[in-house]
Amino acid sequence: MAARTLTIDGQLVSARAGETILEAARDAGIAIPTLCHLEGLSAVGACRLCLVEVVGSSRLLPACLTPVSEGMEVRTASERLQANRRALVELLFAERNHVCAVCVASGNCELQNLAVQVGMTHVRYAYLTPQCSVDISHPQFGIDHNRCVLCTRCVRACDEVEGVHTWDVAGRGVNARVITDLGLPWGEATSCTSCGKCLLACPTGAIFRRGTSVAELERDPRRIAVIVASRQERW
Amino acid sequence: MAGALPRAAPAQEQDLAAPTVDNRQKILQATMRRHQYRPDALIEVLHKAQELYGYLSPTLLATVAHDLHLPPSRVYGVATFYHFFSLAPQGAHTCTVCLGTACYVKGAAALLAALEAETGLKAGSTSADGQLSLLTARCLGACGIAPAVVLDGLVIGHADAATLRARLHALLAQPPLAEEHHGSR
Amino acid sequence: MDLAELNAIAAHERASRKPIRIACCTSLGCYASGAVELQQQLTAGVAATGRAENVEVVGVGCMGFCGHGPLVRIEPEDLLFEHVRPEQAPAIIAALDGGPCDVERGDPRHPFFARQLPIVRRNGGVIDPERIEAYIAAGGYATLYRVLHDVSPAEVIDQITRSGLRGRGGAGYPTGLKWATVAKSPGERKFVVCNGDEGDPGAFMDRSILESDPHLVLEGMAIAAYAVGAHEGYLYVRGEYPLAIQRLTRAISQARRHGLSGSQIFETAFDFKVEVRVGAGAFVCGEETALIASIEGRRGQPRPRPPYPAERGLWGCPTLINNVETFANIVPIIERGADWYASIGTARSKGTKVFALTGKIRNTGLIEVPMGITLREIIEDLGGGTPDGTPVKAVQTGGPSGGCIPASLFDTPVDYESLAAAGSIMGSGGMVVMDAGTNMVEIARFYMAFCMDESCGKCVPCRVGTVQMHHLLDKLVNGQATSEDLVQLEALCQIVREMSLCGLGQSAPNPVLSTLRYFRDEYAALLNAPSAAAPQPTD
């Protein structure tokens, strides 16, 4: 496969043609924050955290979707990008009710990790404190919409990996919610196979296994990529 | 001084006869058949379903999902994304205030406030007796006659609160409409 | 259908015309003001007075002077009547003999009409939009015939490129370049899509074109399909435009019946099938990738570009997307040549632009003017200033993606670059005039509320950022904001602009930025004394 040489943050990086900036950067040990991206799932470029500066482009480009090209010059951590990313994380914290102290995912949460990674010390924006429901109608799992960041990883895992499409997004804008089947309680969603891939994919404590206490909770989103990779080997 | 607009739903080829309670299902099926039950016809089919039934009930959405071979959540996601689709029954009469820029500059917000005060309804809601829905629109493109209000499909240009109040009273004074006219906007 | 048949239809249509014609505008503005009943009364009146032999009453498309409707025009005398009520029909018929008539008279030589240069609106107010014969009699479909028989696809694209036509949907991307990209993109199956999802509040150019001259758009689309190698097309129209949808649907079936749409058009090997798709109330669907998602029956959510639809569009196939007005320009350009078109307008913005002139303006309506005309000429000469003669304060162009241009800059010529330099955009053509009574911070809040409600929710900066900006503008309007809030608002404008996924989010801050640029004093006047509010604690 043809190789491409590019510069990321001043470092010369070699990448395969067709790879994204994000993949090339991660191979080179350069961390670009992401949230909606999950290896094994299609990329959607929705969270905007992985936006990078590419010399010659007037717009910021999503690293998860932009393919590398020969001689490309990428900056992933300019002052502007860092400030903007911090603002995005703050906007997410202000959007719903993320109270880490009482969350099952605390200590094992990508949103929490992001806050640390981007250096968020406080939230400058008004908390929107929406009235969000908690659905524990499913015998094994539950969803707390207060902690959902609308990354749609559950929607994609269910559709692309499990092949069921129990999940989708309803409504729009800040009123958008992930839903199962016809917006009914999860327990009534007849299409759900209870496979738990949505749980694996969820970056926060929004989707949780019922009965797990904070200490017991352990999840590994990387298993999605493992599932996909092992299938490719098999087929 | 008002002209009734054609129905807001897609005007495809002529459908069978005027819809009655009994043949609505048939008309909906015919619409789906004309689109060869293709998933991409979902929005067209939902337009027709809402035109026939007035709103999209869970049963209706489930039927559409089943017949177009779509996951129910996708149908629900689409039905809730677009403002045209309503998942709850609308009032027998509808009053839609345009809040486009031209109407806004010409006092549409005050007009809406007056109507809210008059009817006791918040924009976007339906009266408890199911007789009236007070709605807003983003822009009807009737900017030349702003502010514009649509009463049961009739566009009223250069609308003022006094005239509207009178017309609304006249409309609601009529005998209550039967079930099959529900949501015929 | 061949050329002889086309000519025969045109000849027959012209021969059946009567010496005197009473044209009654039946576009939405007039329609909603009682034009249909008026037309019926006129028809009945003509018959009752025994004039049916030499007088015809026809419904025509938009005359443009919507604020003064319903409009009636008598030809060949060129008499214009305004605000006509159905009961005034006998008086108008009496005026045919030069009798006294108390119906409000309009002046067809008024600058509102005289300063216009109708190219895409040339048939507006002239032909009956519901009859294909009327369009053919006005020269319609002859250009498509000539293109299919005598012009190669490459030559068509060359003509469009040399004409200098740029996208009329707002961004102004060179149309010829877009066509060339689609033509070059490899693929067996290609699509042509007409974007009629005119969502900007305060804009109704595309509605008027579709209602007044639907075949002009269809013929333009067919020529485009021939040029780029497409055989299927979609016309996506807002659900809010039932009259336009009805006329368009009728026009398509007429074209199909006449062999001007479908298979082997004009007995050539060229096939082009076109379908109407009705929007369902989502502003974001004006964005081309969201529009594609909507045609595919999905939630109208944009996806990042590249790849552009020209390479990967509908169902992954190369797709040409142009707006209604862009397609309406195609026939005139091919008919009269690229050089003619390029001679109109400015160095970089060619041709004409249709604007919807609304708000606090005496002459509300639709105008088509050459590029390069100044805002002052539009607002003062054509528009006649404010209804009560007080000074105009600003004009808003480009809707929620545009900005407010203050009166001090009214000598700005109307072209893509000049409007952008003034902090706004050409947009699709909405021009909302504001006077001293308009609070600019409230206008900014109005547009932000719009963007907030119309945000699809896919990307974080637009979904949450617009809510936060609206919250700050709300505080400002209510006199509760501090100077720190204003700083935060400006910072958010920058973040949402730089980080959002699509044009909706990227341009959502524009109304705030432009009002801050020109009317900062209005913001300052609303500020509360700066407080030492502590930042909110985090988790």
PDB file of N, CA, C and O in Angstrom, chain A residues 3-56:
ATOM      1  N   ALA A   3       2.533   4.709   0.670  1.00  0.00           N
ATOM      2  CA  ALA A   3       2.752   5.462   1.905  1.00  0.00           C
ATOM      3  C   ALA A   3       2.652   6.955   1.636  1.00  0.00           C
ATOM      4  O   ALA A   3       2.879   7.414   0.517  1.00  0.00           O
ATOM      5  N   ARG A   4       2.261   7.664   2.643  1.00  0.00           N
ATOM      6  CA  ARG A   4       2.192   9.126   2.553  1.00  0.00           C
ATOM      7  C   ARG A   4       3.012   9.695   3.711  1.00  0.00           C
ATOM      8  O   ARG A   4       2.932   9.193   4.836  1.00  0.00           O
ATOM      9  N   THR A   5       3.724  10.746   3.422  1.00  0.00           N
ATOM     10  CA  THR A   5       4.476  11.399   4.481  1.00  0.00           C
ATOM     11  C   THR A   5       3.856  12.762   4.755  1.00  0.00           C
ATOM     12  O   THR A   5       3.607  13.528   3.828  1.00  0.00           O
ATOM     13  N   LEU A   6       3.598  13.006   6.009  1.00  0.00           N
ATOM     14  CA  LEU A   6       3.015  14.292   6.360  1.00  0.00           C
ATOM     15  C   LEU A   6       3.640  14.781   7.661  1.00  0.00           C
ATOM     16  O   LEU A   6       4.381  14.039   8.324  1.00  0.00           O
ATOM     17  N   THR A   7       3.326  16.018   7.998  1.00  0.00           N
ATOM     18  CA  THR A   7       3.842  16.572   9.250  1.00  0.00           C
ATOM     19  C   THR A   7       2.668  16.809  10.187  1.00  0.00           C
ATOM     20  O   THR A   7       1.696  17.449   9.806  1.00  0.00           O
ATOM     21  N   ILE A   8       2.773  16.247  11.392  1.00  0.00           N
ATOM     22  CA  ILE A   8       1.752  16.532  12.399  1.00  0.00           C
ATOM     23  C   ILE A   8       2.460  17.160  13.594  1.00  0.00           C
ATOM     24  O   ILE A   8       3.373  16.553  14.164  1.00  0.00           O
ATOM     25  N   ASP A   9       2.054  18.361  13.914  1.00  0.00           N
ATOM     26  CA  ASP A   9       2.677  19.120  15.002  1.00  0.00           C
ATOM     27  C   ASP A   9       4.197  19.139  14.874  1.00  0.00           C
ATOM     28  O   ASP A   9       4.926  18.920  15.847  1.00  0.00           O
ATOM     29  N   GLY A  10       4.661  19.357  13.654  1.00  0.00           N
ATOM     30  CA  GLY A  10       6.093  19.476  13.416  1.00  0.00           C
ATOM     31  C   GLY A  10       6.821  18.143  13.321  1.00  0.00           C
ATOM     32  O   GLY A  10       8.009  18.097  13.010  1.00  0.00           O
ATOM     33  N   GLN A  11       6.121  17.055  13.592  1.00  0.00           N
ATOM     34  CA  GLN A  11       6.749  15.741  13.578  1.00  0.00           C
ATOM     35  C   GLN A  11       6.467  15.070  12.232  1.00  0.00           C
ATOM     36  O   GLN A  11       5.335  15.050  11.774  1.00  0.00           O
ATOM     37  N   LEU A  12       7.494  14.519  11.610  1.00  0.00           N
ATOM     38  CA  LEU A  12       7.297  13.811  10.342  1.00  0.00           C
ATOM     39  C   LEU A  12       6.622  12.475  10.623  1.00  0.00           C
ATOM     40  O   LEU A  12       7.057  11.717  11.484  1.00  0.00           O
ATOM     41  N   VAL A  13       5.542  12.213   9.914  1.00  0.00           N
ATOM     42  CA  VAL A  13       4.769  11.000  10.172  1.00  0.00           C
ATOM     43  C   VAL A  13       4.556  10.278   8.853  1.00  0.00           C
ATOM     44  O   VAL A  13       4.264  10.893   7.837  1.00  0.00           O
ATOM     45  N   SER A  14       4.701   8.978   8.891  1.00  0.00           N
ATOM     46  CA  SER A  14       4.432   8.183   7.701  1.00  0.00           C
ATOM     47  C   SER A  14       3.090   7.476   7.887  1.00  0.00           C
ATOM     48  O   SER A  14       2.809   6.926   8.944  1.00  0.00           O
ATOM     49  N   ALA A  15       2.272   7.505   6.870  1.00  0.00           N
ATOM     50  CA  ALA A  15       0.940   6.895   6.980  1.00  0.00           C
ATOM     51  C   ALA A  15       0.606   6.171   5.698  1.00  0.00           C
ATOM     52  O   ALA A  15       1.187   6.432   4.650  1.00  0.00           O
ATOM     53  N   ARG A  16      -0.332   5.226   5.816  1.00  0.00           N
ATOM     54  CA  ARG A  16      -0.803   4.543   4.611  1.00  0.00           C
ATOM     55  C   ARG A  16      -1.775   5.450   3.890  1.00  0.00           C
ATOM     56  O   ARG A  16      -2.554   6.172   4.513  1.00  0.00           O
ATOM     57  N   ALA A  17      -1.767   5.374   2.556  1.00  0.00           N
ATOM     58  CA  ALA A  17      -2.741   6.144   1.775  1.00  0.00           C
ATOM     59  C   ALA A  17      -4.138   5.695   2.180  1.00  0.00           C
ATOM     60  O   ALA A  17      -4.380   4.503   2.372  1.00  0.00           O
ATOM     61  N   GLY A  18      -5.030   6.637   2.336  1.00  0.00           N
ATOM     62  CA  GLY A  18      -6.398   6.301   2.701  1.00  0.00           C
ATOM     63  C   GLY A  18      -6.639   6.349   4.201  1.00  0.00           C
ATOM     64  O   GLY A  18      -7.776   6.352   4.640  1.00  0.00           O
ATOM     65  N   GLU A  19      -5.562   6.388   4.979  1.00  0.00           N
ATOM     66  CA  GLU A  19      -5.718   6.536   6.423  1.00  0.00           C
ATOM     67  C   GLU A  19      -6.194   7.945   6.748  1.00  0.00           C
ATOM     68  O   GLU A  19      -5.937   8.882   5.995  1.00  0.00           O
ATOM     69  N   THR A  20      -6.854   8.095   7.880  1.00  0.00           N
ATOM     70  CA  THR A  20      -7.261   9.436   8.279  1.00  0.00           C
ATOM     71  C   THR A  20      -6.156  10.098   9.096  1.00  0.00           C
ATOM     72  O   THR A  20      -5.234   9.422   9.579  1.00  0.00           O
ATOM     73  N   ILE A  21      -6.282  11.391   9.257  1.00  0.00           N
ATOM     74  CA  ILE A  21      -5.305  12.123  10.072  1.00  0.00           C
ATOM     75  C   ILE A  21      -5.292  11.557  11.485  1.00  0.00           C
ATOM     76  O   ILE A  21      -4.245  11.396  12.107  1.00  0.00           O
ATOM     77  N   LEU A  22      -6.491  11.219  11.980  1.00  0.00           N
ATOM     78  CA  LEU A  22      -6.602  10.699  13.341  1.00  0.00           C
ATOM     79  C   LEU A  22      -5.811   9.401  13.502  1.00  0.00           C
ATOM     80  O   LEU A  22      -5.047   9.241  14.457  1.00  0.00           O
ATOM     81  N   GLU A  23      -5.970   8.495  12.532  1.00  0.00           N
ATOM     82  CA  GLU A  23      -5.247   7.220  12.607  1.00  0.00           C
ATOM     83  C   GLU A  23      -3.741   7.450  12.543  1.00  0.00           C
ATOM     84  O   GLU A  23      -2.974   6.873  13.321  1.00  0.00           O
ATOM     85  N   ALA A  24      -3.342   8.315  11.620  1.00  0.00           N
ATOM     86  CA  ALA A  24      -1.910   8.588  11.472  1.00  0.00           C
ATOM     87  C   ALA A  24      -1.340   9.198  12.750  1.00  0.00           C
ATOM     88  O   ALA A  24      -0.246   8.828  13.204  1.00  0.00           O
ATOM     89  N   ALA A  25      -2.104  10.113  13.343  1.00  0.00           N
ATOM     90  CA  ALA A  25      -1.630  10.777  14.555  1.00  0.00           C
ATOM     91  C   ALA A  25      -1.522   9.779  15.698  1.00  0.00           C
ATOM     92  O   ALA A  25      -0.532   9.774  16.440  1.00  0.00           O
ATOM     93  N   ARG A  26      -2.516   8.913  15.840  1.00  0.00           N
ATOM     94  CA  ARG A  26      -2.511   7.961  16.954  1.00  0.00           C
ATOM     95  C   ARG A  26      -1.355   6.975  16.807  1.00  0.00           C
ATOM     96  O   ARG A  26      -0.711   6.623  17.793  1.00  0.00           O
ATOM     97  N   ASP A  27      -1.092   6.566  15.552  1.00  0.00           N
ATOM     98  CA  ASP A  27       0.044   5.668  15.320  1.00  0.00           C
ATOM     99  C   ASP A  27       1.349   6.329  15.741  1.00  0.00           C
ATOM    100  O   ASP A  27       2.291   5.665  16.181  1.00  0.00           O
ATOM    101  N   ALA A  28       1.381   7.660  15.554  1.00  0.00           N
ATOM    102  CA  ALA A  28       2.615   8.380  15.874  1.00  0.00           C
ATOM    103  C   ALA A  28       2.633   8.832  17.334  1.00  0.00           C
ATOM    104  O   ALA A  28       3.527   9.570  17.745  1.00  0.00           O
ATOM    105  N   GLY A  29       1.636   8.412  18.082  1.00  0.00           N
ATOM    106  CA  GLY A  29       1.617   8.765  19.504  1.00  0.00           C
ATOM    107  C   GLY A  29       1.151  10.181  19.786  1.00  0.00           C
ATOM    108  O   GLY A  29       1.418  10.728  20.853  1.00  0.00           O
ATOM    109  N   ILE A  30       0.463  10.783  18.821  1.00  0.00           N
ATOM    110  CA  ILE A  30      -0.053  12.131  19.037  1.00  0.00           C
ATOM    111  C   ILE A  30      -1.542  12.019  19.366  1.00  0.00           C
ATOM    112  O   ILE A  30      -2.318  11.494  18.568  1.00  0.00           O
ATOM    113  N   ALA A  31      -1.901  12.476  20.538  1.00  0.00           N
ATOM    114  CA  ALA A  31      -3.290  12.316  20.981  1.00  0.00           C
ATOM    115  C   ALA A  31      -4.154  13.465  20.479  1.00  0.00           C
ATOM    116  O   ALA A  31      -3.847  14.629  20.696  1.00  0.00           O
ATOM    117  N   ILE A  32      -5.222  13.120  19.772  1.00  0.00           N
ATOM    118  CA  ILE A  32      -6.216  14.119  19.380  1.00  0.00           C
ATOM    119  C   ILE A  32      -7.504  13.739  20.105  1.00  0.00           C
ATOM    120  O   ILE A  32      -7.938  12.591  20.003  1.00  0.00           O
ATOM    121  N   PRO A  33      -8.089  14.660  20.853  1.00  0.00           N
ATOM    122  CA  PRO A  33      -9.293  14.295  21.607  1.00  0.00           C
ATOM    123  C   PRO A  33     -10.446  13.920  20.661  1.00  0.00           C
ATOM    124  O   PRO A  33     -10.604  14.523  19.592  1.00  0.00           O
ATOM    125  N   THR A  34     -11.202  12.908  21.036  1.00  0.00           N
ATOM    126  CA  THR A  34     -12.381  12.511  20.260  1.00  0.00           C
ATOM    127  C   THR A  34     -13.484  12.138  21.239  1.00  0.00           C
ATOM    128  O   THR A  34     -13.225  11.868  22.409  1.00  0.00           O
ATOM    129  N   LEU A  35     -14.692  12.105  20.729  1.00  0.00           N
ATOM    130  CA  LEU A  35     -15.804  11.644  21.548  1.00  0.00           C
ATOM    131  C   LEU A  35     -16.767  10.780  20.728  1.00  0.00           C
ATOM    132  O   LEU A  35     -17.101   9.665  21.122  1.00  0.00           O
ATOM    133  N   CYS A  36     -17.179  11.294  19.557  1.00  0.00           N
ATOM    134  CA  CYS A  36     -18.139  10.517  18.772  1.00  0.00           C
ATOM    135  C   CYS A  36     -17.443   9.417  17.985  1.00  0.00           C
ATOM    136  O   CYS A  36     -18.081   8.520  17.468  1.00  0.00           O
ATOM    137  N   HIS A  37     -16.110   9.493  17.905  1.00  0.00           N
ATOM    138  CA  HIS A  37     -15.366   8.493  17.155  1.00  0.00           C
ATOM    139  C   HIS A  37     -15.185   7.238  17.998  1.00  0.00           C
ATOM    140  O   HIS A  37     -14.875   7.305  19.180  1.00  0.00           O
ATOM    141  N   LEU A  38     -15.396   6.086  17.389  1.00  0.00           N
ATOM    142  CA  LEU A  38     -15.077   4.831  18.059  1.00  0.00           C
ATOM    143  C   LEU A  38     -14.592   3.855  17.010  1.00  0.00           C
ATOM    144  O   LEU A  38     -15.260   3.619  16.006  1.00  0.00           O
ATOM    145  N   GLU A  39     -13.419   3.339  17.246  1.00  0.00           N
ATOM    146  CA  GLU A  39     -12.836   2.420  16.293  1.00  0.00           C
ATOM    147  C   GLU A  39     -13.780   1.244  16.055  1.00  0.00           C
ATOM    148  O   GLU A  39     -14.305   0.663  17.014  1.00  0.00           O
ATOM    149  N   GLY A  40     -13.988   0.902  14.812  1.00  0.00           N
ATOM    150  CA  GLY A  40     -14.916  -0.171  14.483  1.00  0.00           C
ATOM    151  C   GLY A  40     -16.242   0.354  13.953  1.00  0.00           C
ATOM    152  O   GLY A  40     -16.970  -0.354  13.277  1.00  0.00           O
ATOM    153  N   LEU A  41     -16.546   1.623  14.269  1.00  0.00           N
ATOM    154  CA  LEU A  41     -17.788   2.228  13.785  1.00  0.00           C
ATOM    155  C   LEU A  41     -17.466   3.265  12.716  1.00  0.00           C
ATOM    156  O   LEU A  41     -16.360   3.796  12.673  1.00  0.00           O
ATOM    157  N   SER A  42     -18.443   3.554  11.869  1.00  0.00           N
ATOM    158  CA  SER A  42     -18.246   4.595  10.861  1.00  0.00           C
ATOM    159  C   SER A  42     -18.024   5.926  11.572  1.00  0.00           C
ATOM    160  O   SER A  42     -18.520   6.144  12.676  1.00  0.00           O
ATOM    161  N   ALA A  43     -17.268   6.817  10.924  1.00  0.00           N
ATOM    162  CA  ALA A  43     -17.003   8.125  11.512  1.00  0.00           C
ATOM    163  C   ALA A  43     -18.074   9.105  11.042  1.00  0.00           C
ATOM    164  O   ALA A  43     -18.528   9.032   9.907  1.00  0.00           O
ATOM    165  N   VAL A  44     -18.491  10.005  11.917  1.00  0.00           N
ATOM    166  CA  VAL A  44     -19.534  10.963  11.543  1.00  0.00           C
ATOM    167  C   VAL A  44     -19.095  12.425  11.665  1.00  0.00           C
ATOM    168  O   VAL A  44     -19.737  13.311  11.130  1.00  0.00           O
ATOM    169  N   GLY A  45     -17.996  12.659  12.341  1.00  0.00           N
ATOM    170  CA  GLY A  45     -17.497  14.033  12.448  1.00  0.00           C
ATOM    171  C   GLY A  45     -18.450  14.958  13.172  1.00  0.00           C
ATOM    172  O   GLY A  45     -18.584  16.118  12.814  1.00  0.00           O
ATOM    173  N   ALA A  46     -19.139  14.464  14.204  1.00  0.00           N
ATOM    174  CA  ALA A  46     -20.186  15.248  14.834  1.00  0.00           C
ATOM    175  C   ALA A  46     -19.748  16.002  16.089  1.00  0.00           C
ATOM    176  O   ALA A  46     -20.222  17.095  16.338  1.00  0.00           O
ATOM    177  N   CYS A  47     -18.824  15.428  16.874  1.00  0.00           N
ATOM    178  CA  CYS A  47     -18.502  16.083  18.151  1.00  0.00           C
ATOM    179  C   CYS A  47     -17.589  17.288  17.950  1.00  0.00           C
ATOM    180  O   CYS A  47     -17.543  18.167  18.793  1.00  0.00           O
ATOM    181  N   ARG A  48     -16.881  17.317  16.854  1.00  0.00           N
ATOM    182  CA  ARG A  48     -16.013  18.437  16.454  1.00  0.00           C
ATOM    183  C   ARG A  48     -14.776  18.599  17.348  1.00  0.00           C
ATOM    184  O   ARG A  48     -14.069  19.596  17.231  1.00  0.00           O
ATOM    185  N   LEU A  49     -14.551  17.661  18.250  1.00  0.00           N
ATOM    186  CA  LEU A  49     -13.385  17.787  19.131  1.00  0.00           C
ATOM    187  C   LEU A  49     -12.081  17.505  18.393  1.00  0.00           C
ATOM    188  O   LEU A  49     -11.038  18.022  18.745  1.00  0.00           O
ATOM    189  N   CYS A  50     -12.143  16.671  17.353  1.00  0.00           N
ATOM    190  CA  CYS A  50     -10.916  16.283  16.663  1.00  0.00           C
ATOM    191  C   CYS A  50     -10.563  17.242  15.524  1.00  0.00           C
ATOM    192  O   CYS A  50      -9.696  16.940  14.719  1.00  0.00           O
ATOM    193  N   LEU A  51     -11.235  18.392  15.462  1.00  0.00           N
ATOM    194  CA  LEU A  51     -10.902  19.339  14.390  1.00  0.00           C
ATOM    195  C   LEU A  51      -9.446  19.748  14.506  1.00  0.00           C
ATOM    196  O   LEU A  51      -8.939  19.978  15.598  1.00  0.00           O
ATOM    197  N   VAL A  52      -8.787  19.797  13.350  1.00  0.00           N
ATOM    198  CA  VAL A  52      -7.375  20.187  13.322  1.00  0.00           C
ATOM    199  C   VAL A  52      -7.176  21.265  12.253  1.00  0.00           C
ATOM    200  O   VAL A  52      -8.044  21.468  11.397  1.00  0.00           O
ATOM    201  N   GLU A  53      -6.043  21.934  12.353  1.00  0.00           N
ATOM    202  CA  GLU A  53      -5.688  22.925  11.335  1.00  0.00           C
ATOM    203  C   GLU A  53      -4.837  22.231  10.275  1.00  0.00           C
ATOM    204  O   GLU A  53      -3.906  21.512  10.609  1.00  0.00           O
ATOM    205  N   VAL A  54      -5.191  22.441   9.038  1.00  0.00           N
ATOM    206  CA  VAL A  54      -4.385  21.897   7.951  1.00  0.00           C
ATOM    207  C   VAL A  54      -3.939  23.088   7.106  1.00  0.00           C
ATOM    208  O   VAL A  54      -4.774  23.885   6.673  1.00  0.00           O
ATOM    209  N   VAL A  55      -2.641  23.188   6.917  1.00  0.00           N
ATOM    210  CA  VAL A  55      -2.122  24.320   6.159  1.00  0.00           C
ATOM    211  C   VAL A  55      -2.704  24.279   4.746  1.00  0.00           C
ATOM    212  O   VAL A  55      -2.701  23.227   4.096  1.00  0.00           O
ATOM    213  N   GLY A  56      -3.233  25.403   4.308  1.00  0.00           N
ATOM    214  CA  GLY A  56      -3.829  25.465   2.979  1.00  0.00           C
ATOM    215  C   GLY A  56      -5.338  25.350   3.007  1.00  0.00           C
ATOM    216  O   GLY A  56      -5.997  25.583   2.002  1.00  0.00           O
TER     217      GLY A  56
END
